[in-house]
Amino acid sequence: SNWSSSISNYRNTVGNENSIYEPDVTPPKILFSKLQSDGTIFVAFTEFVNINNASASINNQPASVIQYNETDANILILENPGGASVLSKSNSRASQPLRLVFTNITDFKGNANDELSVEVSQSLMPGTVVINEILYNPLANSDDNLPDQTEYIELYNRADHAVSLEGFSLHDEPDEHNSVRSLFPVSSQYKWIPAGGYVIVYADDQAKSFEESQLAEYFELQDEDDQFKVRIDQTSLSLTNTDDAIYLADSTGTTIDSVFYNESWQNPNLYNTEGLALERIDPSGPSNDQSNWSSSTRVSGGTPGEQNSIFQQGGTVSQNTGMTFTPNPFSPDGDGFDDNLFINYKLDEPDYLLRVRIFDRYGRQVKRLADGFQAGFEGSLIWDGLTEDRRKNRVGIYIVLFEAYNSSNGKNVTFKETVVLARKF
């Protein structure tokens, strides 16, 4: 990183100051930190660092440097005073967030950073990182004198700790021979995703900075955090408009998340969905439930690297058995605000099957939301306010009939509540 080609008209600057000379006035930063399989913590800096007067802590507990070499001084290994180790895939949800803090660290020029802080990333486990947004049908018009869109896939970390993306890949659905078409990043080294953070995966076959990419140009994105953008060295991601599958896999090929999307998942009230990304409504909701996806409401067509325009989350489930709504009233008008109704429920045992139907005030059924759905103790269902044949319902009061039945013991539970469907005037 301390060398580059001469930009002198004479091709070299023998006996003179180098043509690309820049005095070093920038203090070091932490580029990446990861909890390793042996429980130690790997740290990479943006440049060589001097640790003579530095101190480190993990979650406010002092951490000793156990490996450091001045000939490779942008990397060091710390002990983990908390003793946490990498979790198994069956226990991925229980991981403890770790924060690394360095004080009084300098580079060899003497540029100092009084305090550096970063989340320690942990292993990529199923269910932690999900596919959150997909632009599969980008706008491209060579005659409009405007930048063209490009395909992208956005990943979201719904865990409460940072996650390492080193070694990850994307692939399509396996064929009858269990073969897949895989997409590998140009580099995933030091790539990670903060708790509640986003990473953009995009295609560009030109070796240039993210700010010069087609994606950044169209969406006017900056290159402030390059580790949160991942380039695939191809002209496109080759996403199809309908009946396609995207798998997110770790370095061993284990599936972390998958989405089987379809063009019908777009907002049915839109005449043309070209250039509109599919966005996930609730990141904690199911990946392959059509009711948890819809069209972006942004004028630009998507929200790469930020919270989805149609983001909503269900309310907390009551401590008592029953059914609650979030929000009520709701307004399915496509503006990205309160567009969906979350039907939250809590039951007294996990073996029920659900039948949930919605009726208008005259008792006419307008939507069958669930029929034979395995309930568990609690959960949420999403209604987009549309009829069974994907048409708009009128403004007014609707009745939600929630029936849970267990054929093994003959036990049945029924809840009936009203909800208001509203629209702006």
Short mmCIF file of C-alpha atoms in Angstrom, two decimals:
data_model
loop_
_atom_site.label_atom_id
_atom_site.label_comp_id
_atom_site.label_asym_id
_atom_site.label_seq_id
_atom_site.Cartn_x
_atom_site.Cartn_y
_atom_site.Cartn_z
CA SER A 1 0.00 0.00 0.00
CA ASN A 2 3.05 2.29 0.29
CA TRP A 3 4.01 1.92 -3.39
CA SER A 4 2.48 2.87 -6.74
CA SER A 5 3.44 3.73 -10.32
CA SER A 6 5.19 6.98 -11.08
CA ILE A 7 3.04 9.72 -12.58
CA SER A 8 6.01 11.80 -13.73
CA ASN A 9 6.12 12.84 -17.40
CA TYR A 10 9.62 11.38 -17.45
CA ARG A 11 8.38 8.01 -16.09
CA ASN A 12 10.70 8.29 -13.10
CA THR A 13 12.00 10.87 -10.64
CA VAL A 14 15.61 9.77 -10.20
CA GLY A 15 17.39 12.16 -7.82
CA ASN A 16 14.17 14.07 -7.06
CA GLU A 17 11.17 13.80 -4.74
CA ASN A 18 8.85 11.00 -5.86
CA SER A 19 5.97 12.09 -8.10
CA ILE A 20 3.40 10.40 -5.83
CA TYR A 21 4.96 11.56 -2.55
CA GLU A 22 2.40 12.17 0.19
CA PRO A 23 3.47 12.93 3.74
CA ASP A 24 1.94 10.47 6.23
CA VAL A 25 -0.33 12.44 8.55
CA THR A 26 -3.07 9.83 9.01
CA PRO A 27 -3.24 7.78 12.21
CA PRO A 28 -3.91 4.02 11.94
CA LYS A 29 -7.38 2.52 12.05
CA ILE A 30 -8.67 -0.97 12.78
CA LEU A 31 -9.64 -2.61 9.50
CA PHE A 32 -10.93 -5.95 10.77
CA SER A 33 -11.19 -8.04 13.92
CA LYS A 34 -12.33 -11.64 14.26
CA LEU A 35 -12.84 -14.23 16.99
CA GLN A 36 -10.79 -17.26 15.90
CA SER A 37 -11.52 -20.94 16.40
CA ASP A 38 -9.00 -21.19 19.26
CA GLY A 39 -10.70 -18.33 21.13
CA THR A 40 -8.02 -15.71 20.36
CA ILE A 41 -8.80 -12.47 18.54
CA PHE A 42 -7.22 -11.56 15.19
CA VAL A 43 -6.79 -7.83 14.47
CA ALA A 44 -5.78 -6.15 11.18
CA PHE A 45 -4.93 -2.43 10.92
CA THR A 46 -4.84 -0.13 7.91
CA GLU A 47 -1.06 0.25 8.34
CA PHE A 48 1.85 -0.91 10.48
CA VAL A 49 1.38 0.04 14.13
CA ASN A 50 3.63 0.59 17.12
CA ILE A 51 2.19 -1.00 20.26
CA ASN A 52 4.87 0.01 22.77
CA ASN A 53 2.55 2.29 24.76
CA ALA A 54 -0.76 0.84 23.61
CA SER A 55 -3.31 -1.05 25.64
CA ALA A 56 -6.27 -3.19 24.53
CA SER A 57 -9.51 -4.37 26.11
CA ILE A 58 -12.39 -6.65 25.15
CA ASN A 59 -15.74 -5.68 26.67
CA ASN A 60 -13.83 -3.47 29.16
CA GLN A 61 -11.55 -6.32 30.27
CA PRO A 62 -7.77 -5.89 29.63
CA ALA A 63 -6.51 -8.06 26.76
CA SER A 64 -2.85 -8.99 26.27
CA VAL A 65 -1.07 -9.10 22.92
CA ILE A 66 0.14 -12.68 22.41
CA GLN A 67 1.50 -12.35 18.86
CA TYR A 68 3.05 -9.33 17.13
CA ASN A 69 5.88 -8.97 14.62
CA GLU A 70 7.32 -5.61 13.51
CA THR A 71 7.96 -7.00 10.01
CA ASP A 72 4.23 -7.70 9.65
CA ALA A 73 3.05 -5.05 12.05
CA ASN A 74 -0.43 -4.37 10.67
CA ILE A 75 -1.55 -7.69 12.21
CA LEU A 76 -1.59 -8.91 15.80
CA ILE A 77 -3.29 -11.55 17.93
CA LEU A 78 -4.95 -10.82 21.29
CA GLU A 79 -6.08 -13.08 24.07
CA ASN A 80 -9.80 -13.04 24.79
CA PRO A 81 -10.15 -12.30 28.51
CA GLY A 82 -13.78 -13.44 28.51
CA GLY A 83 -12.78 -16.87 27.29
CA ALA A 84 -15.51 -17.04 24.61
CA SER A 85 -14.87 -19.46 21.79
CA VAL A 86 -16.45 -19.97 18.40
CA LEU A 87 -19.89 -21.50 18.72
CA SER A 88 -21.24 -24.52 16.93
CA LYS A 89 -23.81 -24.10 14.16
CA SER A 90 -26.47 -25.53 16.46
CA ASN A 91 -25.87 -22.75 19.01
CA SER A 92 -25.35 -19.76 16.75
CA ARG A 93 -27.95 -17.51 18.40
CA ALA A 94 -26.28 -17.46 21.83
CA SER A 95 -23.09 -15.63 20.82
CA GLN A 96 -22.02 -12.72 23.01
CA PRO A 97 -21.23 -9.38 21.31
CA LEU A 98 -17.55 -8.44 21.66
CA ARG A 99 -16.10 -4.93 21.36
CA LEU A 100 -12.39 -4.28 21.01
CA VAL A 101 -10.91 -0.97 22.21
CA PHE A 102 -7.29 0.14 21.65
CA THR A 103 -5.81 3.22 23.34
CA ASN A 104 -2.56 5.12 22.61
CA ILE A 105 -1.73 3.27 19.41
CA THR A 106 0.49 4.94 16.79
CA ASP A 107 2.01 4.23 13.42
CA PHE A 108 5.78 4.29 12.95
CA LYS A 109 5.64 7.91 11.80
CA GLY A 110 4.19 8.84 15.19
CA ASN A 111 0.61 9.59 14.10
CA ALA A 112 -1.51 8.70 17.11
CA ASN A 113 -5.07 7.62 17.69
CA ASP A 114 -6.14 8.14 21.29
CA GLU A 115 -8.82 5.46 21.05
CA LEU A 116 -9.88 2.95 18.43
CA SER A 117 -13.00 0.83 18.80
CA VAL A 118 -14.51 -1.91 16.63
CA GLU A 119 -16.91 -4.84 16.90
CA VAL A 120 -15.20 -8.23 16.89
CA SER A 121 -16.70 -10.30 14.10
CA GLN A 122 -17.67 -13.90 14.68
CA SER A 123 -18.28 -16.91 12.45
CA LEU A 124 -21.00 -16.89 9.80
CA MET A 125 -23.80 -19.14 11.09
CA PRO A 126 -27.17 -20.14 9.57
CA GLY A 127 -29.85 -17.58 10.34
CA THR A 128 -27.50 -14.76 11.40
CA VAL A 129 -27.10 -13.04 8.02
CA VAL A 130 -30.05 -12.97 5.60
CA ILE A 131 -30.71 -11.88 2.03
CA ASN A 132 -32.55 -8.59 2.51
CA GLU A 133 -32.94 -6.93 -0.91
CA ILE A 134 -32.68 -8.06 -4.54
CA LEU A 135 -32.56 -5.92 -7.67
CA TYR A 136 -32.92 -8.49 -10.46
CA ASN A 137 -34.38 -6.42 -13.33
CA PRO A 138 -32.35 -3.19 -13.54
CA LEU A 139 -33.23 -0.19 -15.68
CA ALA A 140 -30.85 0.30 -18.60
CA ASN A 141 -31.47 2.73 -21.45
CA SER A 142 -28.58 3.79 -23.66
CA ASP A 143 -30.57 6.75 -25.05
CA ASP A 144 -31.71 8.56 -21.87
CA ASN A 145 -28.31 10.08 -20.96
CA LEU A 146 -28.76 8.80 -17.42
CA PRO A 147 -26.73 6.25 -15.44
CA ASP A 148 -27.99 2.68 -15.74
CA GLN A 149 -28.92 0.52 -12.79
CA THR A 150 -27.11 -2.72 -12.12
CA GLU A 151 -28.10 -5.88 -10.28
CA TYR A 152 -27.27 -6.18 -6.61
CA ILE A 153 -28.02 -8.33 -3.57
CA GLU A 154 -28.06 -6.81 -0.11
CA LEU A 155 -27.20 -8.84 2.99
CA TYR A 156 -28.38 -7.91 6.49
CA ASN A 157 -26.97 -9.06 9.82
CA ARG A 158 -29.87 -9.66 12.19
CA ALA A 159 -27.61 -11.00 14.97
CA ASP A 160 -26.64 -8.81 17.92
CA HIS A 161 -22.93 -9.34 17.16
CA ALA A 162 -20.71 -8.61 14.15
CA VAL A 163 -20.23 -11.44 11.64
CA SER A 164 -17.24 -12.24 9.43
CA LEU A 165 -17.96 -12.74 5.71
CA GLU A 166 -14.56 -14.17 4.87
CA GLY A 167 -14.97 -17.09 2.48
CA PHE A 168 -18.67 -16.54 1.72
CA SER A 169 -20.25 -17.14 -1.70
CA LEU A 170 -23.61 -16.98 -3.46
CA HIS A 171 -25.07 -19.71 -5.66
CA ASP A 172 -28.29 -20.78 -7.36
CA GLU A 173 -30.46 -23.83 -6.71
CA PRO A 174 -28.65 -27.17 -7.12
CA ASP A 175 -29.67 -29.11 -10.24
CA GLU A 176 -30.45 -32.84 -10.46
CA HIS A 177 -26.70 -33.56 -10.34
CA ASN A 178 -26.31 -31.35 -7.24
CA SER A 179 -24.28 -28.87 -9.30
CA VAL A 180 -24.57 -25.13 -8.69
CA ARG A 181 -23.52 -21.91 -10.40
CA SER A 182 -21.52 -20.03 -7.79
CA LEU A 183 -20.59 -16.36 -7.49
CA PHE A 184 -17.35 -15.72 -5.65
CA PRO A 185 -16.19 -12.24 -4.63
CA VAL A 186 -12.97 -10.79 -6.02
CA SER A 187 -11.90 -10.86 -2.38
CA SER A 188 -13.72 -11.47 0.88
CA GLN A 189 -10.61 -10.93 3.03
CA TYR A 190 -11.39 -8.65 5.99
CA LYS A 191 -15.03 -8.37 4.92
CA TRP A 192 -17.47 -8.26 7.80
CA ILE A 193 -20.92 -7.00 8.68
CA PRO A 194 -21.79 -5.15 11.91
CA ALA A 195 -24.71 -6.11 14.12
CA GLY A 196 -27.78 -4.69 12.38
CA GLY A 197 -25.59 -3.72 9.40
CA TYR A 198 -25.70 -4.19 5.64
CA VAL A 199 -23.35 -5.41 2.91
CA ILE A 200 -23.92 -4.86 -0.82
CA VAL A 201 -22.90 -7.56 -3.31
CA TYR A 202 -22.65 -6.20 -6.87
CA ALA A 203 -21.16 -7.16 -10.24
CA ASP A 204 -18.57 -5.09 -12.09
CA ASP A 205 -15.97 -6.49 -14.45
CA GLN A 206 -13.77 -3.41 -14.26
CA ALA A 207 -11.03 -3.22 -11.61
CA LYS A 208 -11.87 0.17 -10.13
CA SER A 209 -13.00 1.70 -6.85
CA PHE A 210 -16.57 1.32 -5.63
CA GLU A 211 -17.26 5.04 -6.16
CA GLU A 212 -16.58 4.54 -9.87
CA SER A 213 -18.88 1.52 -10.15
CA GLN A 214 -22.17 1.61 -12.02
CA LEU A 215 -24.05 0.85 -8.79
CA ALA A 216 -22.48 3.74 -6.88
CA GLU A 217 -22.99 6.13 -9.78
CA TYR A 218 -26.71 5.39 -10.13
CA PHE A 219 -27.57 5.38 -6.41
CA GLU A 220 -25.03 8.14 -5.56
CA LEU A 221 -23.30 5.97 -2.98
CA GLN A 222 -20.02 6.83 -1.29
CA ASP A 223 -16.99 4.65 -0.59
CA GLU A 224 -16.67 5.51 3.09
CA ASP A 225 -16.77 1.88 4.28
CA ASP A 226 -15.29 -0.22 1.52
CA GLN A 227 -15.37 -3.42 3.61
CA PHE A 228 -19.19 -3.30 3.40
CA LYS A 229 -19.23 -3.58 -0.41
CA VAL A 230 -18.30 -6.80 -2.19
CA ARG A 231 -17.54 -6.94 -5.92
CA ILE A 232 -18.14 -9.92 -8.19
CA ASP A 233 -15.83 -9.77 -11.24
CA GLN A 234 -18.58 -10.22 -13.84
CA THR A 235 -20.72 -7.97 -16.02
CA SER A 236 -23.84 -9.02 -14.07
CA LEU A 237 -25.10 -11.35 -11.34
CA SER A 238 -27.25 -13.15 -13.97
CA LEU A 239 -30.42 -12.93 -11.88
CA THR A 240 -33.61 -13.91 -13.69
CA ASN A 241 -36.92 -12.07 -13.43
CA THR A 242 -38.93 -14.99 -12.13
CA ASP A 243 -38.59 -18.33 -10.34
CA ASP A 244 -34.98 -17.84 -9.30
CA ALA A 245 -33.15 -18.92 -6.16
CA ILE A 246 -30.31 -17.25 -4.29
CA TYR A 247 -28.31 -19.13 -1.67
CA LEU A 248 -25.86 -17.53 0.75
CA ALA A 249 -23.17 -20.03 1.81
CA ASP A 250 -20.13 -19.95 4.09
CA SER A 251 -16.61 -21.15 3.21
CA THR A 252 -17.59 -24.79 3.82
CA GLY A 253 -20.65 -24.60 1.53
CA THR A 254 -23.12 -24.60 4.42
CA THR A 255 -26.32 -22.70 3.55
CA ILE A 256 -26.72 -19.58 5.68
CA ASP A 257 -29.90 -18.28 4.00
CA SER A 258 -31.82 -18.81 0.77
CA VAL A 259 -34.59 -17.02 -1.10
CA PHE A 260 -36.76 -18.48 -3.89
CA TYR A 261 -38.15 -15.25 -5.31
CA ASN A 262 -40.70 -14.64 -8.04
CA GLU A 263 -41.79 -11.56 -9.98
CA SER A 264 -45.25 -12.01 -8.44
CA TRP A 265 -43.73 -10.95 -5.11
CA GLN A 266 -43.70 -7.36 -6.39
CA ASN A 267 -46.51 -4.98 -5.46
CA PRO A 268 -49.46 -6.17 -7.64
CA ASN A 269 -50.80 -2.61 -7.91
CA LEU A 270 -47.80 -1.51 -9.98
CA TYR A 271 -48.09 -1.70 -13.74
CA ASN A 272 -44.34 -1.87 -14.36
CA THR A 273 -41.81 -3.14 -11.81
CA GLU A 274 -38.69 -2.82 -13.98
CA GLY A 275 -35.96 -1.17 -11.94
CA LEU A 276 -37.66 -1.86 -8.59
CA ALA A 277 -35.85 -3.94 -6.01
CA LEU A 278 -37.62 -6.61 -4.00
CA GLU A 279 -37.30 -5.63 -0.34
CA ARG A 280 -37.83 -7.71 2.77
CA ILE A 281 -40.48 -6.27 5.08
CA ASP A 282 -39.34 -7.80 8.37
CA PRO A 283 -35.67 -8.98 8.51
CA SER A 284 -36.53 -11.38 11.34
CA GLY A 285 -39.43 -12.85 9.33
CA PRO A 286 -39.24 -15.89 7.01
CA SER A 287 -37.05 -15.71 3.91
CA ASN A 288 -39.41 -17.59 1.57
CA ASP A 289 -42.78 -16.16 2.53
CA GLN A 290 -44.16 -13.98 -0.26
CA SER A 291 -46.04 -11.87 2.29
CA ASN A 292 -42.68 -10.78 3.76
CA TRP A 293 -41.49 -9.19 0.47
CA SER A 294 -42.68 -6.37 -1.75
CA SER A 295 -41.50 -3.59 -4.07
CA SER A 296 -39.23 -0.78 -2.94
CA THR A 297 -41.07 2.53 -2.64
CA ARG A 298 -37.96 4.65 -3.28
CA VAL A 299 -37.94 6.78 -6.42
CA SER A 300 -34.48 5.40 -7.21
CA GLY A 301 -35.85 1.85 -7.07
CA GLY A 302 -33.97 0.51 -4.07
CA THR A 303 -32.21 1.16 -0.78
CA PRO A 304 -28.81 -0.55 -1.06
CA GLY A 305 -26.84 -0.25 2.17
CA GLU A 306 -29.65 1.19 4.28
CA GLN A 307 -32.92 0.24 5.96
CA ASN A 308 -35.54 -0.95 3.48
CA SER A 309 -38.18 1.54 2.41
CA ILE A 310 -40.96 -0.91 3.39
CA PHE A 311 -39.36 -2.03 6.67
CA GLN A 312 -41.81 -3.06 9.37
CA GLN A 313 -41.59 -5.32 12.38
CA GLY A 314 -44.31 -7.10 14.27
CA GLY A 315 -45.22 -5.98 17.77
CA THR A 316 -44.34 -7.86 20.91
CA VAL A 317 -46.47 -10.90 21.61
CA SER A 318 -48.71 -10.66 24.66
CA GLN A 319 -47.73 -12.61 27.77
CA ASN A 320 -51.19 -14.16 27.71
CA THR A 321 -52.58 -16.39 25.00
CA GLY A 322 -54.39 -14.45 22.33
CA MET A 323 -53.97 -12.30 19.23
CA THR A 324 -52.74 -8.71 18.76
CA PHE A 325 -52.29 -6.47 15.71
CA THR A 326 -49.44 -4.15 14.68
CA PRO A 327 -50.28 -1.53 13.53
CA ASN A 328 -54.01 -0.99 13.89
CA PRO A 329 -55.20 0.85 11.81
CA PHE A 330 -52.88 -0.03 8.91
CA SER A 331 -52.76 1.63 5.49
CA PRO A 332 -51.77 -0.57 2.51
CA ASP A 333 -51.30 2.34 0.09
CA GLY A 334 -47.74 1.56 -1.06
CA ASP A 335 -46.07 4.55 0.61
CA GLY A 336 -43.77 2.38 2.74
CA PHE A 337 -45.44 3.39 6.01
CA ASP A 338 -47.71 0.95 7.90
CA ASP A 339 -48.43 -0.89 4.65
CA ASN A 340 -48.73 -4.32 6.26
CA LEU A 341 -50.66 -5.77 9.18
CA PHE A 342 -48.79 -8.07 11.56
CA ILE A 343 -51.08 -10.58 13.28
CA ASN A 344 -49.17 -11.61 16.41
CA TYR A 345 -50.34 -14.63 18.37
CA LYS A 346 -49.46 -16.64 21.48
CA LEU A 347 -50.76 -20.16 22.21
CA ASP A 348 -50.67 -22.52 25.19
CA GLU A 349 -48.95 -25.42 23.35
CA PRO A 350 -46.83 -25.80 20.20
CA ASP A 351 -48.74 -28.51 18.29
CA TYR A 352 -51.59 -26.46 16.86
CA LEU A 353 -52.28 -26.02 13.15
CA LEU A 354 -53.69 -22.64 12.12
CA ARG A 355 -56.53 -21.51 9.92
CA VAL A 356 -56.72 -17.72 9.64
CA ARG A 357 -59.35 -16.00 7.53
CA ILE A 358 -60.28 -12.35 7.06
CA PHE A 359 -63.83 -11.13 6.47
CA ASP A 360 -65.31 -7.74 5.61
CA ARG A 361 -67.97 -6.17 7.82
CA TYR A 362 -70.71 -7.98 5.89
CA GLY A 363 -69.19 -11.37 6.71
CA ARG A 364 -67.76 -12.02 3.25
CA GLN A 365 -64.40 -13.77 3.21
CA VAL A 366 -61.77 -11.62 1.47
CA LYS A 367 -58.57 -13.47 2.35
CA ARG A 368 -57.45 -16.89 3.56
CA LEU A 369 -54.17 -16.11 5.28
CA ALA A 370 -53.29 -19.55 6.64
CA ASP A 371 -54.70 -23.06 6.32
CA GLY A 372 -52.87 -25.90 8.07
CA PHE A 373 -49.94 -23.67 9.07
CA GLN A 374 -47.78 -25.08 11.91
CA ALA A 375 -48.08 -22.53 14.67
CA GLY A 376 -45.56 -23.20 17.44
CA PHE A 377 -46.07 -21.40 20.74
CA GLU A 378 -46.06 -17.93 19.16
CA GLY A 379 -45.46 -16.11 15.92
CA SER A 380 -46.69 -13.54 13.41
CA LEU A 381 -48.55 -13.58 10.11
CA ILE A 382 -48.52 -10.69 7.62
CA TRP A 383 -51.50 -9.37 5.66
CA ASP A 384 -50.81 -6.87 2.86
CA GLY A 385 -54.43 -5.70 2.78
CA LEU A 386 -55.21 -7.40 -0.54
CA THR A 387 -57.92 -9.88 -1.46
CA GLU A 388 -57.37 -13.51 -2.42
CA ASP A 389 -56.98 -12.50 -6.09
CA ARG A 390 -54.53 -9.67 -5.20
CA ARG A 391 -56.98 -6.78 -5.47
CA LYS A 392 -57.34 -3.81 -3.14
CA ASN A 393 -59.87 -3.97 -0.33
CA ARG A 394 -62.05 -1.03 0.59
CA VAL A 395 -61.36 1.18 3.57
CA GLY A 396 -63.20 -0.07 6.63
CA ILE A 397 -63.39 -2.57 9.45
CA TYR A 398 -62.35 -6.18 8.88
CA ILE A 399 -62.75 -9.25 11.07
CA VAL A 400 -59.78 -11.57 11.64
CA LEU A 401 -60.91 -15.11 12.55
CA PHE A 402 -58.01 -17.07 14.06
CA GLU A 403 -58.58 -20.80 14.57
CA ALA A 404 -56.01 -23.18 16.05
CA TYR A 405 -56.72 -26.91 16.16
CA ASN A 406 -54.86 -29.98 17.39
CA SER A 407 -56.23 -33.18 15.85
CA SER A 408 -54.18 -35.40 18.18
CA ASN A 409 -56.07 -34.31 21.31
CA GLY A 410 -59.13 -32.64 19.80
CA LYS A 411 -58.27 -29.28 21.36
CA ASN A 412 -59.35 -26.13 19.51
CA VAL A 413 -58.77 -22.42 20.17
CA THR A 414 -60.55 -19.54 18.42
CA PHE A 415 -59.86 -15.78 18.53
CA LYS A 416 -61.89 -13.15 16.69
CA GLU A 417 -60.83 -9.50 16.56
CA THR A 418 -61.44 -6.48 14.32
CA VAL A 419 -58.86 -4.40 12.49
CA VAL A 420 -59.16 -1.13 10.54
CA LEU A 421 -57.89 -0.77 6.98
CA ALA A 422 -57.30 2.93 6.28
CA ARG A 423 -55.93 5.11 3.48
CA LYS A 424 -54.90 8.75 3.20
CA PHE A 425 -57.39 11.16 1.67
#
